[in-house]
Amino acid sequence: MEKRFFVLVLAGLALPGAAAAQDSAGDRPTDAPRIIVTGERIPRTQADTASSVSLVSGDDAEKASADRLDQILALVPNVQLGTGEEGPAIRGQDSTGQLRNLFAFLGGARPRVTLQVDGRPVSFYEFISGSQSAWDIAQVEVFRSPQTTTQGRNSIAGAIFVTSKDPTPDWEGRARAIVGDFDTRQFSAMVSGPIVEDQIAFRASGDVRFSTVSSDMTDGIPGADIDRDDYGTARLKVKVTPTALPGASVETTLAYTRSQAPQFEGVSKPFEDRKLPIPNQMIGVMKVEATSLTSRAEIEMADGLRSTLTVSYGDAVLRRFGLPGLGKTRADTSDFSVEQTLRWQPSSAFDLVVGANRLTQDQTQSIDITGLGIGTGKFDDDQDSLGILGEANWHLLSTLSLIAGLRYQRDRQIRVGNVGTIMLNYDRTFDAWLPKVSLAYEPYPDFTAGLLVQRAYNPGGTSISFRRRAEDSFEAEKLWNYELFMRVRSSDGRASFAANAFYNDISDAQRSQLVPFTLPNGEVTYFSEFANAPAARSYGLEAEIAWRVNDRLDARLGMGLLDTRVTETVTPRDTTLGKEFQRSPGLSAMAAIDWRPVDRFELSAQLRHHSSYYSDDANTQTLRISPSTILDARVEYEFGPVSVFGYVRNLFDEFSLTYLITPNFGTAIEPRAAGVGLEARF
């Protein structure tokens, strides 16, 4: 029924495309576009943004044949993708947070990265266990610098912003169909146009994809198919720009997403066979369904004074299907957020933003882990976050500008429940003052260099220790972030260069630690618990080049260097002392070209590489991941309003592991996968 529903919706959206069409080919601009960064509230070009940020346009995503967000993130330097039950690691910091899989469920989760889609911070399970479609997006912004001063909670390791395309004042539409390896079938459509001329416009889009996984995993899970990897998205966006209120606008987005996939695709030795012959208790099937409504209103209150109000509501349901007694779960999450900002620009030399935001999240959870000898459990989790912020931008001189900001952040979590006989009654509030200063020097146009210093933090949290059969809580983690940045653009506009060198001084890092406990007989023993390492650090570099070589060839290069270390532990005997963070390769790089040798034909290719890294903080040699280099390619030919394309991911069928849970059990990159598609535009 769900499949038929999505196909019918997409067919309805595609019908207008058959009525009218026109040639979309046109002259390409001679210079590279200046993409506007919006994630830090004040729209800026990348040249004016001190934070390290990678920008991926919707066009770039399509040329990379990316059908979901993960495939876009794979092209970003110093970002390492997760296994399916983990989010991406940015600069070696796992976005999932300290709590993963079962323990994230038992504790309510504390991620380190926020994912915003059209202004709404999505819930934990939408981010980690769901799929975010890449269809009909305008751009993706991946911030590698901490974003606590601008975004508040869950952004100490950065932030990811996905913005879908806006409604258009003129009629336009697209429809696309793809078939490929692993039984892939994907259908996408979009239609946009006016409702009231020059005042109200809409955009409706849908994307549905059905496929099977690439690993041959034995299925022993009742109620779900471990071989399915499916998702669907439907979105309606309406923008109102009343002529009676010049400069005012209201944009409202209604979105529905659902996905089903295994928790991760496991493989066992021999790994190259991509098989898991025995059902594994760690792997469940995750079904995520979410509905959200977001509205953003802007109005010019006076000359130079602008108000922006963003309100969002979301309702998400996670269901995990597992082996009997081994993690059948359900989590119902509702979130509400409201943010009000005022921007005052009395002159071109001064810009001030002040605002406040509030986010609440209510969650009810149930779980069955009787197979572990624990029992069943239920939890109620309420989280409340408040942020008050201000940021000023002064042009001190014609060549020197200063940005100074300050945020007060308060986060509270109330979690009550039990699993088996283990009770949890947790109520903690964390708060922090978070300053930010950036100084930029621009000796001549199209060259900027500067310094960024900021404070970041992530609140503490809780879970359950099965060893002690008790609460296992940890404190907030904090860091000072220092960055040098440079932005250069060629005089003809064809090339741009962006680089950030950074150092993070981390205190009370949230990591598993060897913690001493005194037994009833007075003997001291040590257990690995969720805790805080007193000190850690990371430093590195990101550099990206975009070059329009000529009117037919574009090239992009990116590189990330990274060095991480746990420098102090709770006890000197901890095996993580002096070791690098897990999932933190020292080198990551990408290269991409888009070539149009003749009109209507385009060839795109993307090369991505990472050096070796470890799957654990103890840097166990048997859990070391080898370097990997992957090449993807896509060709497209246009026939007026219709285009035919083909793609191959992992062209040379490179095999590499991505994570090792044990020396004999882990996850691997996807094998070679090819597909063809047809797209029509009007």
XYZ file of C-alpha atoms in Angstrom, residues 82-525:
444
model
C 29.150 6.046 9.594
C 28.152 2.401 9.364
C 24.394 2.932 9.301
C 23.915 2.966 13.061
C 26.300 5.905 13.411
C 26.300 9.399 12.005
C 29.253 10.928 10.154
C 32.417 11.771 12.070
C 33.493 15.385 11.499
C 37.122 16.155 12.340
C 37.197 12.866 14.241
C 34.200 13.729 16.413
C 31.423 11.149 16.053
C 28.189 13.037 15.352
C 26.245 10.207 17.008
C 27.678 11.269 20.346
C 29.073 9.041 23.058
C 25.901 6.914 23.175
C 25.288 4.511 20.287
C 22.902 1.712 19.352
C 21.337 0.103 22.449
C 22.893 2.579 24.895
C 21.642 5.565 22.896
C 18.156 4.098 23.160
C 18.509 3.553 26.909
C 19.930 7.038 27.516
C 18.025 9.339 25.188
C 21.051 10.214 22.983
C 23.388 13.222 22.968
C 24.559 13.761 19.361
C 27.414 16.158 18.588
C 26.107 17.423 15.220
C 22.755 18.963 14.373
C 21.045 18.263 11.057
C 18.605 20.937 9.917
C 16.299 20.363 6.967
C 14.537 23.515 5.760
C 14.975 25.150 9.162
C 13.894 22.225 11.368
C 16.425 20.367 13.552
C 15.524 16.735 12.854
C 15.285 14.219 15.682
C 18.077 11.776 16.551
C 16.612 8.713 14.845
C 15.738 10.637 11.682
C 19.382 11.718 11.493
C 21.113 8.463 12.442
C 18.691 5.734 11.317
C 16.679 7.435 8.567
C 17.448 8.467 4.981
C 17.459 12.067 3.759
C 16.630 12.367 0.071
C 18.865 14.482 -2.178
C 16.075 15.134 -4.726
C 15.098 18.755 -5.434
C 17.540 20.305 -2.974
C 19.064 23.741 -3.460
C 22.224 23.150 -1.438
C 23.841 21.366 1.471
C 26.105 23.218 3.906
C 28.478 21.103 5.993
C 30.070 23.077 8.833
C 33.165 21.430 10.280
C 33.783 24.230 12.773
C 31.795 24.012 16.026
C 28.392 25.688 15.753
C 27.270 25.863 19.389
C 27.399 29.667 19.414
C 24.940 29.852 16.518
C 22.911 26.624 16.798
C 23.025 25.706 20.475
C 22.816 22.097 21.623
C 24.148 19.115 19.707
C 26.536 21.079 17.475
C 29.936 20.957 19.186
C 31.315 19.003 16.193
C 29.565 21.060 13.511
C 26.249 21.263 11.719
C 24.645 20.131 8.469
C 22.018 22.247 6.712
C 19.865 20.929 3.883
C 17.807 23.485 1.977
C 15.255 22.405 -0.592
C 14.523 24.531 -3.637
C 12.082 27.414 -3.300
C 8.781 27.865 -5.131
C 9.100 29.722 -8.436
C 6.926 32.528 -9.856
C 6.782 30.713 -13.213
C 5.630 27.181 -13.966
C 8.283 24.486 -14.069
C 8.444 20.767 -13.489
C 10.674 17.703 -13.577
C 10.107 13.962 -13.557
C 12.779 11.269 -13.296
C 12.938 7.480 -13.297
C 15.998 5.342 -12.472
C 16.640 1.598 -12.593
C 19.860 -0.004 -11.449
C 21.745 -2.768 -9.712
C 20.457 -4.303 -6.481
C 16.894 -4.074 -7.791
C 16.990 -0.290 -7.619
C 13.888 1.533 -8.774
C 13.613 5.244 -8.114
C 10.885 7.665 -9.165
C 11.045 11.410 -8.541
C 8.946 14.385 -9.583
C 8.534 18.086 -8.916
C 6.139 20.819 -10.011
C 6.299 24.505 -9.071
C 4.390 27.598 -10.028
C 2.202 30.517 -8.963
C -1.050 30.323 -7.026
C -1.568 34.094 -6.944
C 0.645 35.966 -9.387
C 3.598 37.701 -7.723
C 2.249 36.892 -4.234
C 1.813 33.166 -3.602
C 3.809 30.330 -5.172
C 4.150 26.640 -4.373
C 6.518 23.752 -4.954
C 5.521 20.096 -4.570
C 8.074 17.318 -4.832
C 8.311 13.614 -4.168
C 10.995 10.962 -4.282
C 10.660 7.229 -3.698
C 13.354 4.572 -3.966
C 13.213 0.773 -3.613
C 16.325 -1.423 -3.545
C 18.030 -4.335 -1.839
C 21.194 -4.273 0.239
C 24.573 -5.326 -1.155
C 25.450 -7.744 1.683
C 24.009 -11.258 1.822
C 22.772 -11.357 5.424
C 20.859 -14.298 6.851
C 17.425 -13.119 7.943
C 15.967 -14.350 11.203
C 14.012 -11.200 12.078
C 10.218 -11.508 12.247
C 8.077 -8.661 10.902
C 10.644 -7.032 8.606
C 12.862 -7.864 5.630
C 16.551 -7.347 6.378
C 17.334 -7.195 2.637
C 15.248 -4.078 1.912
C 16.697 -0.560 1.650
C 13.755 1.711 0.808
C 12.813 5.318 1.436
C 10.337 7.950 0.336
C 9.923 11.703 0.716
C 7.054 14.051 -0.092
C 7.322 17.821 0.356
C 5.021 20.805 -0.171
C 6.465 24.290 0.067
C 4.383 27.480 -0.134
C 5.854 30.982 -0.208
C 3.800 34.127 0.345
C 5.199 37.555 -0.575
C 2.295 40.000 -0.091
C 2.509 43.103 -2.234
C 0.833 45.055 0.575
C 3.910 44.417 2.761
C 7.043 45.008 0.676
C 9.992 43.011 1.985
C 7.795 40.569 3.907
C 7.589 36.852 3.219
C 6.225 33.690 4.809
C 7.533 30.297 3.700
C 5.899 27.114 4.993
C 7.138 23.567 4.385
C 5.175 20.392 5.020
C 7.288 17.243 4.720
C 6.801 13.505 5.123
C 9.595 10.939 5.098
C 9.810 7.229 5.707
C 12.586 4.690 5.376
C 13.398 1.055 6.027
C 16.895 -0.395 6.112
C 19.004 -2.748 8.199
C 20.670 -1.117 11.178
C 23.886 -1.689 9.266
C 25.079 -4.091 6.572
C 27.283 -6.580 8.377
C 29.954 -8.769 6.784
C 32.062 -11.548 8.290
C 35.272 -13.241 7.175
C 36.111 -13.720 4.381
C 34.961 -10.094 4.098
C 35.195 -9.900 0.291
C 32.324 -12.395 0.025
C 30.027 -9.779 1.613
C 28.131 -12.407 3.591
C 26.777 -12.804 7.082
C 25.719 -16.472 7.270
C 24.488 -16.373 10.881
C 21.914 -13.820 12.145
C 23.612 -11.278 14.415
C 21.913 -9.863 17.493
C 23.388 -6.401 16.837
C 21.616 -5.981 13.498
C 17.975 -5.008 13.448
C 15.741 -3.506 10.790
C 15.057 0.186 11.329
C 11.809 1.734 10.140
C 11.593 5.509 10.536
C 8.577 7.648 9.686
C 8.379 11.412 10.247
C 6.012 14.287 9.510
C 7.058 17.898 10.001
C 5.768 21.427 9.490
C 8.085 24.443 9.412
C 7.203 28.080 8.842
C 9.556 31.016 8.467
C 8.268 34.617 8.472
C 10.387 37.656 7.636
C 9.327 41.281 7.743
C 11.039 44.661 7.412
C 10.007 46.398 10.639
C 11.834 49.647 9.929
C 14.634 50.938 7.782
C 17.547 48.574 8.436
C 15.631 46.446 10.980
C 14.440 42.988 9.973
C 12.588 40.360 12.015
C 12.716 36.620 11.343
C 10.516 34.093 13.131
C 10.967 30.348 12.548
C 8.578 27.800 14.041
C 8.745 24.041 13.478
C 6.973 20.928 14.685
C 7.915 17.330 14.031
C 6.538 13.917 14.858
C 8.730 10.859 14.296
C 8.315 7.157 14.971
C 11.186 4.676 15.061
C 10.508 0.954 15.077
C 13.369 -1.511 15.391
C 12.685 -5.129 14.494
C 15.199 -7.570 15.910
C 15.749 -11.195 16.744
C 13.298 -12.396 19.422
C 14.116 -10.779 22.762
C 17.072 -8.887 21.267
C 16.014 -5.302 20.832
C 12.517 -4.958 19.435
C 11.925 -1.271 20.141
C 9.661 1.668 19.471
C 10.396 5.347 20.039
C 7.786 8.071 19.507
C 9.327 11.542 19.352
C 7.673 14.934 19.037
C 9.689 18.132 18.802
C 8.767 21.808 18.791
C 11.107 24.718 18.183
C 10.682 28.463 17.891
C 13.343 31.034 17.110
C 13.033 34.806 16.922
C 15.863 36.977 15.612
C 16.209 40.682 14.900
C 18.804 41.966 12.466
C 19.778 45.644 12.577
C 21.873 47.222 9.818
C 22.113 50.964 10.461
C 24.956 51.233 7.934
C 27.116 49.127 5.666
C 29.804 49.186 8.378
C 27.757 47.606 11.169
C 25.458 44.599 11.437
C 23.848 43.282 14.630
C 21.779 40.128 15.191
C 20.075 39.299 18.491
C 17.669 36.482 19.162
C 16.440 33.603 21.240
C 15.361 30.056 20.510
C 13.598 27.323 22.410
C 13.479 23.637 21.543
C 11.491 20.970 23.350
C 11.442 17.259 22.642
C 9.203 14.622 24.191
C 9.896 10.952 23.671
C 8.316 7.692 24.832
C 10.227 4.454 24.325
C 9.728 0.740 24.827
C 12.226 -2.082 24.385
C 12.443 -5.862 24.748
C 15.883 -7.256 25.620
C 14.775 -10.345 27.496
C 17.206 -12.309 25.333
C 20.063 -10.526 27.137
C 18.667 -11.551 30.504
C 17.622 -7.963 31.263
C 13.876 -7.841 30.537
C 11.597 -5.260 28.952
C 11.758 -1.529 29.481
C 9.883 1.741 29.110
C 11.171 5.307 29.292
C 9.762 8.834 29.150
C 12.288 11.431 28.054
C 11.754 15.218 28.056
C 14.428 17.584 26.781
C 14.259 21.379 26.882
C 16.830 23.760 25.399
C 16.978 27.553 25.581
C 19.441 29.783 23.770
C 19.921 33.564 23.867
C 22.360 34.949 21.335
C 23.865 38.095 19.930
C 26.402 38.723 17.176
C 27.818 41.973 15.831
C 29.841 42.568 12.678
C 31.953 45.746 12.534
C 33.928 46.949 9.527
C 36.606 48.663 11.610
C 38.576 49.750 8.558
C 38.135 49.309 4.835
C 40.415 46.269 5.110
C 39.593 45.013 8.614
C 36.376 43.580 10.049
C 35.496 42.108 13.434
C 32.735 39.663 14.358
C 31.969 39.222 18.055
C 29.225 37.019 19.415
C 27.976 35.568 22.671
C 25.433 32.870 23.446
C 23.916 31.619 26.659
C 22.786 28.000 26.329
C 20.778 25.959 28.832
C 19.845 22.308 28.299
C 17.732 20.127 30.566
C 16.935 16.409 30.324
C 14.393 14.550 32.443
C 14.403 10.803 31.887
C 12.364 8.349 33.919
C 11.838 4.636 33.380
C 13.257 1.196 33.776
C 14.580 -1.779 31.879
C 14.036 -4.990 33.779
C 14.807 -4.259 37.421
C 17.183 -1.383 36.602
C 15.548 1.951 37.417
C 16.473 5.325 35.933
C 15.391 8.678 37.362
C 17.569 11.344 35.752
C 17.048 15.116 35.931
C 19.988 17.352 35.028
C 20.414 20.877 33.716
C 23.583 22.077 31.987
C 24.381 25.614 30.908
C 27.258 27.553 29.388
C 28.315 30.989 28.164
C 29.770 30.665 24.680
C 31.797 33.571 23.236
C 32.977 33.872 19.643
C 35.403 36.332 18.014
C 36.551 36.523 14.404
C 38.945 39.028 12.863
C 39.219 39.236 9.058
C 41.788 41.131 6.980
C 40.996 41.968 3.338
C 43.946 43.882 1.838
C 42.381 43.781 -1.613
C 39.161 42.480 -3.187
C 38.770 38.713 -3.407
C 41.427 37.974 -0.769
C 40.561 37.468 2.900
C 42.568 36.013 5.777
C 41.677 35.908 9.422
C 41.443 34.318 12.846
C 38.482 32.664 14.585
C 38.290 31.824 18.309
C 35.189 30.359 19.940
C 33.947 28.315 22.872
C 31.731 25.257 22.309
C 30.015 22.731 24.535
C 27.683 19.755 24.522
C 25.478 18.864 27.503
C 25.991 15.742 29.554
C 23.689 12.761 29.548
C 22.963 9.326 30.886
C 22.543 5.672 30.009
C 22.578 2.364 31.889
C 25.469 0.150 32.935
C 24.544 -3.518 32.633
C 27.687 -4.465 34.542
C 26.712 -2.387 37.599
C 22.964 -2.556 36.826
C 22.705 1.154 37.547
C 22.653 4.612 35.980
C 25.741 5.496 33.925
C 25.894 9.280 33.554
C 28.500 11.662 32.182
C 29.163 15.402 32.314
C 29.187 18.098 29.642
C 32.140 18.298 27.261
C 33.696 21.626 26.276
C 36.295 22.898 23.866
C 38.113 26.002 22.704
C 38.314 26.203 18.920
C 41.085 28.209 17.206
C 41.132 28.606 13.430
C 43.098 30.461 10.776
C 41.221 30.927 7.517
C 41.944 32.140 4.003
C 39.607 32.840 1.076
C 40.853 33.721 -2.421
C 38.990 34.290 -5.676
C 40.697 34.905 -9.021
C 40.229 38.271 -10.692
C 38.283 36.702 -13.566
C 35.995 34.850 -11.152
C 36.853 31.427 -12.569
C 38.677 30.016 -9.549
C 38.247 30.113 -5.792
C 40.256 28.765 -2.871
C 39.150 28.256 0.735
C 41.224 26.903 3.621
C 40.913 26.558 7.396
C 43.625 25.406 9.784
C 42.248 24.515 13.212
C 43.146 23.452 16.733
C 40.580 22.135 19.219
C 41.472 22.059 22.920
C 38.901 19.668 24.399
C 38.142 19.269 28.097
C 35.933 16.608 29.685
C 35.661 14.815 26.342
C 32.704 12.431 26.329
C 34.315 9.062 25.699
C 34.271 5.557 27.171
C 36.820 5.458 29.982
C 38.279 2.994 32.437
C 36.715 4.118 35.733
C 37.707 2.865 39.228
C 35.028 1.405 41.532
C 35.388 0.265 45.130
C 33.861 -3.127 45.876
C 32.093 -3.901 49.196
C 35.241 -5.635 50.459
C 37.274 -2.484 49.835
C 38.999 -3.794 46.725
C 39.260 -1.351 43.800
C 38.343 -2.596 40.343
